[in-house]
Amino acid sequence: FIAGQQLDTVKKAKSVSVEGNERVVRDRPFAETREQLGGYYLIEAPNLDEAMSIAERIPVAKVGTIEIRPCLEITGLPSS
């Protein structure tokens, strides 16, 4: 096991794609199916605008869609 973290709700999802040379942002998750994940990048960005800027530079954004979701911040867990 290398890493894992719960994603925040799909209500906070943004979908980024590149059409022509323009970034297109949609306020929803891309996939409506219950299970569809081709891979993921875990990045640290200071805000949503920077996360979208990073997403549009991922090559697959030109032929598909990148979904952006924050990781759920869980507080109050006992330390190990």
CSV table of N, CA and C in Angstrom, one decimal:
chain,number,residue,atom,x,y,z
A,1,PHE,N,0.8,-1.2,0.0
A,1,PHE,CA,0.0,0.0,0.0
A,1,PHE,C,0.9,1.2,0.0
A,2,ILE,N,0.6,2.1,-0.9
A,2,ILE,CA,1.4,3.4,-1.0
A,2,ILE,C,0.7,4.6,-0.5
A,3,ALA,N,-0.5,4.8,-0.9
A,3,ALA,CA,-1.3,6.0,-0.4
A,3,ALA,C,-2.7,5.8,-0.6
A,4,GLY,N,-3.5,6.6,0.1
A,4,GLY,CA,-5.0,6.6,-0.1
A,4,GLY,C,-5.6,7.7,0.6
A,5,GLN,N,-6.6,8.3,0.0
A,5,GLN,CA,-7.3,9.4,0.7
A,5,GLN,C,-8.7,9.5,0.1
A,6,GLN,N,-9.7,9.8,0.9
A,6,GLN,CA,-11.0,9.9,0.4
A,6,GLN,C,-11.2,11.2,-0.3
A,7,LEU,N,-11.9,11.1,-1.5
A,7,LEU,CA,-12.2,12.3,-2.2
A,7,LEU,C,-13.5,13.0,-1.7
A,8,ASP,N,-13.6,14.3,-1.8
A,8,ASP,CA,-14.8,15.0,-1.4
A,8,ASP,C,-15.9,14.7,-2.3
A,9,THR,N,-17.1,15.1,-2.0
A,9,THR,CA,-18.3,14.8,-2.7
A,9,THR,C,-18.3,15.2,-4.2
A,10,VAL,N,-19.0,14.5,-5.1
A,10,VAL,CA,-19.0,14.9,-6.5
A,10,VAL,C,-19.7,16.3,-6.7
A,11,LYS,N,-20.4,16.8,-5.7
A,11,LYS,CA,-21.0,18.1,-5.8
A,11,LYS,C,-19.9,19.2,-5.9
A,12,LYS,N,-18.7,18.9,-5.5
A,12,LYS,CA,-17.6,19.8,-5.6
A,12,LYS,C,-16.7,19.6,-6.8
A,13,ALA,N,-17.1,18.6,-7.6
A,13,ALA,CA,-16.3,18.3,-8.8
A,13,ALA,C,-16.4,19.3,-9.9
A,14,LYS,N,-15.3,19.5,-10.6
A,14,LYS,CA,-15.2,20.3,-11.8
A,14,LYS,C,-14.6,19.4,-12.9
A,15,SER,N,-15.1,19.6,-14.1
A,15,SER,CA,-14.5,18.8,-15.2
A,15,SER,C,-13.8,19.7,-16.2
A,16,VAL,N,-12.6,19.4,-16.5
A,16,VAL,CA,-11.8,20.3,-17.4
A,16,VAL,C,-11.4,19.5,-18.6
A,17,SER,N,-11.6,20.1,-19.8
A,17,SER,CA,-11.2,19.6,-21.1
A,17,SER,C,-10.6,20.7,-21.9
A,18,VAL,N,-10.0,20.4,-23.0
A,18,VAL,CA,-9.4,21.4,-23.9
A,18,VAL,C,-10.1,21.2,-25.2
A,19,GLU,N,-10.8,22.2,-25.7
A,19,GLU,CA,-11.4,22.1,-27.0
A,19,GLU,C,-10.8,23.2,-27.9
A,20,GLY,N,-10.1,22.8,-29.0
A,20,GLY,CA,-9.3,23.7,-29.8
A,20,GLY,C,-8.1,24.0,-28.9
A,21,ASN,N,-7.9,25.3,-28.6
A,21,ASN,CA,-6.9,25.7,-27.6
A,21,ASN,C,-7.5,26.3,-26.4
A,22,GLU,N,-8.8,26.1,-26.2
A,22,GLU,CA,-9.5,26.8,-25.1
A,22,GLU,C,-9.8,25.8,-24.0
A,23,ARG,N,-9.6,26.2,-22.7
A,23,ARG,CA,-10.0,25.4,-21.6
A,23,ARG,C,-11.5,25.5,-21.4
A,24,VAL,N,-12.2,24.3,-21.2
A,24,VAL,CA,-13.6,24.3,-21.0
A,24,VAL,C,-13.8,23.7,-19.6
A,25,VAL,N,-14.5,24.4,-18.7
A,25,VAL,CA,-14.8,23.9,-17.3
A,25,VAL,C,-16.3,23.7,-17.2
A,26,ARG,N,-16.6,22.6,-16.6
A,26,ARG,CA,-18.0,22.3,-16.3
A,26,ARG,C,-18.2,22.0,-14.8
A,27,ASP,N,-19.2,22.5,-14.3
A,27,ASP,CA,-19.5,22.4,-12.8
A,27,ASP,C,-20.2,21.1,-12.5
A,28,ARG,N,-19.5,20.0,-12.8
A,28,ARG,CA,-20.1,18.7,-12.5
A,28,ARG,C,-19.1,17.6,-12.8
A,29,PRO,N,-19.3,16.4,-12.2
A,29,PRO,CA,-18.4,15.3,-12.6
A,29,PRO,C,-18.6,14.9,-14.0
A,30,PHE,N,-17.6,14.4,-14.6
A,30,PHE,CA,-17.8,14.0,-16.0
A,30,PHE,C,-18.5,12.7,-16.2
A,31,ALA,N,-18.2,11.7,-15.4
A,31,ALA,CA,-18.8,10.3,-15.5
A,31,ALA,C,-20.0,10.2,-14.7
A,32,GLU,N,-21.1,9.7,-15.3
A,32,GLU,CA,-22.3,9.5,-14.5
A,32,GLU,C,-22.4,8.1,-14.0
A,33,THR,N,-21.5,7.2,-14.5
A,33,THR,CA,-21.5,5.8,-14.1
A,33,THR,C,-21.0,5.7,-12.7
A,34,ARG,N,-21.3,4.6,-12.1
A,34,ARG,CA,-20.9,4.4,-10.7
A,34,ARG,C,-19.4,4.1,-10.5
A,35,GLU,N,-18.8,3.5,-11.5
A,35,GLU,CA,-17.4,3.2,-11.4
A,35,GLU,C,-16.7,3.5,-12.7
A,36,GLN,N,-15.8,4.5,-12.7
A,36,GLN,CA,-15.1,4.9,-13.9
A,36,GLN,C,-13.9,5.8,-13.5
A,37,LEU,N,-12.7,5.1,-13.4
A,37,LEU,CA,-11.5,5.9,-13.0
A,37,LEU,C,-10.4,5.3,-13.8
A,38,GLY,N,-9.8,6.1,-14.6
A,38,GLY,CA,-8.7,5.6,-15.4
A,38,GLY,C,-7.3,5.8,-14.8
A,39,GLY,N,-7.3,6.5,-13.8
A,39,GLY,CA,-6.0,6.9,-13.1
A,39,GLY,C,-6.2,8.2,-12.4
A,40,TYR,N,-5.2,8.6,-11.7
A,40,TYR,CA,-5.3,9.9,-11.0
A,40,TYR,C,-3.9,10.5,-10.8
A,41,TYR,N,-4.0,11.8,-10.7
A,41,TYR,CA,-2.8,12.6,-10.2
A,41,TYR,C,-3.2,13.3,-8.9
A,42,LEU,N,-2.3,13.2,-8.0
A,42,LEU,CA,-2.6,13.9,-6.7
A,42,LEU,C,-1.6,15.1,-6.7
A,43,ILE,N,-2.2,16.3,-6.7
A,43,ILE,CA,-1.4,17.5,-6.8
A,43,ILE,C,-1.8,18.4,-5.6
A,44,GLU,N,-0.9,19.3,-5.3
A,44,GLU,CA,-1.2,20.3,-4.3
A,44,GLU,C,-1.2,21.6,-5.0
A,45,ALA,N,-2.3,22.3,-4.9
A,45,ALA,CA,-2.5,23.6,-5.6
A,45,ALA,C,-3.1,24.6,-4.6
A,46,PRO,N,-2.7,25.8,-4.6
A,46,PRO,CA,-3.1,26.8,-3.7
A,46,PRO,C,-4.6,27.1,-3.8
A,47,ASN,N,-5.2,26.9,-5.0
A,47,ASN,CA,-6.6,27.2,-5.2
A,47,ASN,C,-7.2,26.4,-6.4
A,48,LEU,N,-8.5,26.5,-6.6
A,48,LEU,CA,-9.1,25.8,-7.7
A,48,LEU,C,-8.6,26.3,-9.1
A,49,ASP,N,-8.4,27.6,-9.2
A,49,ASP,CA,-7.9,28.2,-10.5
A,49,ASP,C,-6.5,27.5,-10.9
A,50,GLU,N,-5.6,27.4,-10.0
A,50,GLU,CA,-4.3,26.7,-10.3
A,50,GLU,C,-4.5,25.3,-10.6
A,51,ALA,N,-5.4,24.6,-9.9
A,51,ALA,CA,-5.7,23.2,-10.2
A,51,ALA,C,-6.2,23.0,-11.6
A,52,MET,N,-7.1,23.9,-12.0
A,52,MET,CA,-7.6,23.8,-13.4
A,52,MET,C,-6.5,24.1,-14.4
A,53,SER,N,-5.6,25.0,-14.1
A,53,SER,CA,-4.5,25.4,-15.0
A,53,SER,C,-3.6,24.1,-15.2
A,54,ILE,N,-3.4,23.4,-14.1
A,54,ILE,CA,-2.6,22.2,-14.2
A,54,ILE,C,-3.3,21.1,-15.0
A,55,ALA,N,-4.6,21.0,-14.7
A,55,ALA,CA,-5.4,20.0,-15.4
A,55,ALA,C,-5.4,20.2,-16.9
A,56,GLU,N,-5.5,21.4,-17.4
A,56,GLU,CA,-5.6,21.6,-18.8
A,56,GLU,C,-4.3,21.3,-19.5
A,57,ARG,N,-3.2,21.2,-18.8
A,57,ARG,CA,-1.9,20.8,-19.4
A,57,ARG,C,-1.6,19.3,-19.4
A,58,ILE,N,-2.5,18.6,-18.8
A,58,ILE,CA,-2.4,17.1,-18.9
A,58,ILE,C,-2.8,16.7,-20.3
A,59,PRO,N,-2.0,16.0,-21.0
A,59,PRO,CA,-2.2,15.7,-22.4
A,59,PRO,C,-3.6,15.1,-22.7
A,60,VAL,N,-4.1,14.2,-21.9
A,60,VAL,CA,-5.4,13.6,-22.1
A,60,VAL,C,-6.6,14.6,-22.1
A,61,ALA,N,-6.4,15.8,-21.6
A,61,ALA,CA,-7.4,16.8,-21.6
A,61,ALA,C,-7.8,17.2,-23.0
A,62,LYS,N,-6.9,17.0,-24.0
A,62,LYS,CA,-7.2,17.3,-25.4
A,62,LYS,C,-8.1,16.3,-26.0
A,63,VAL,N,-8.2,15.1,-25.5
A,63,VAL,CA,-9.1,14.1,-26.1
A,63,VAL,C,-10.1,13.5,-25.1
A,64,GLY,N,-10.0,13.9,-23.9
A,64,GLY,CA,-10.9,13.4,-22.9
A,64,GLY,C,-11.2,14.5,-21.8
A,65,THR,N,-11.5,14.1,-20.6
A,65,THR,CA,-11.9,15.1,-19.6
A,65,THR,C,-11.1,14.7,-18.3
A,66,ILE,N,-10.7,15.8,-17.6
A,66,ILE,CA,-10.0,15.6,-16.3
A,66,ILE,C,-11.0,16.1,-15.3
A,67,GLU,N,-11.3,15.2,-14.3
A,67,GLU,CA,-12.2,15.7,-13.2
A,67,GLU,C,-11.3,16.1,-12.1
A,68,ILE,N,-11.7,17.2,-11.5
A,68,ILE,CA,-11.0,17.8,-10.4
A,68,ILE,C,-11.9,17.7,-9.1
A,69,ARG,N,-11.3,17.1,-8.1
A,69,ARG,CA,-12.1,17.1,-6.8
A,69,ARG,C,-11.1,17.3,-5.7
A,70,PRO,N,-11.5,18.0,-4.7
A,70,PRO,CA,-10.6,18.1,-3.5
A,70,PRO,C,-10.6,16.8,-2.7
A,71,CYS,N,-9.5,16.6,-2.0
A,71,CYS,CA,-9.5,15.5,-1.0
A,71,CYS,C,-10.3,16.0,0.2
A,72,LEU,N,-11.0,15.0,0.8
A,72,LEU,CA,-11.8,15.3,2.0
A,72,LEU,C,-10.8,15.5,3.1
A,73,GLU,N,-10.9,16.6,3.8
A,73,GLU,CA,-10.1,16.8,5.0
A,73,GLU,C,-10.8,16.2,6.2
A,74,ILE,N,-10.2,15.3,6.8
A,74,ILE,CA,-10.8,14.6,8.0
A,74,ILE,C,-10.0,15.1,9.2
A,75,THR,N,-10.7,15.7,10.2
A,75,THR,CA,-10.0,16.2,11.4
A,75,THR,C,-10.5,15.4,12.6
A,76,GLY,N,-9.8,15.5,13.6
A,76,GLY,CA,-10.2,14.9,14.9
A,76,GLY,C,-9.9,13.4,15.0
A,77,LEU,N,-9.0,12.9,14.1
A,77,LEU,CA,-8.6,11.5,14.2
A,77,LEU,C,-7.5,11.3,15.2
A,78,PRO,N,-7.5,10.2,15.9
A,78,PRO,CA,-6.4,10.0,16.9
A,78,PRO,C,-5.1,9.9,16.1
A,79,SER,N,-4.0,10.4,16.6
A,79,SER,CA,-2.7,10.3,16.0
A,79,SER,C,-2.1,8.9,16.3
A,80,SER,N,-1.2,8.5,15.4
A,80,SER,CA,-0.6,7.1,15.7
A,80,SER,C,0.7,7.2,16.4
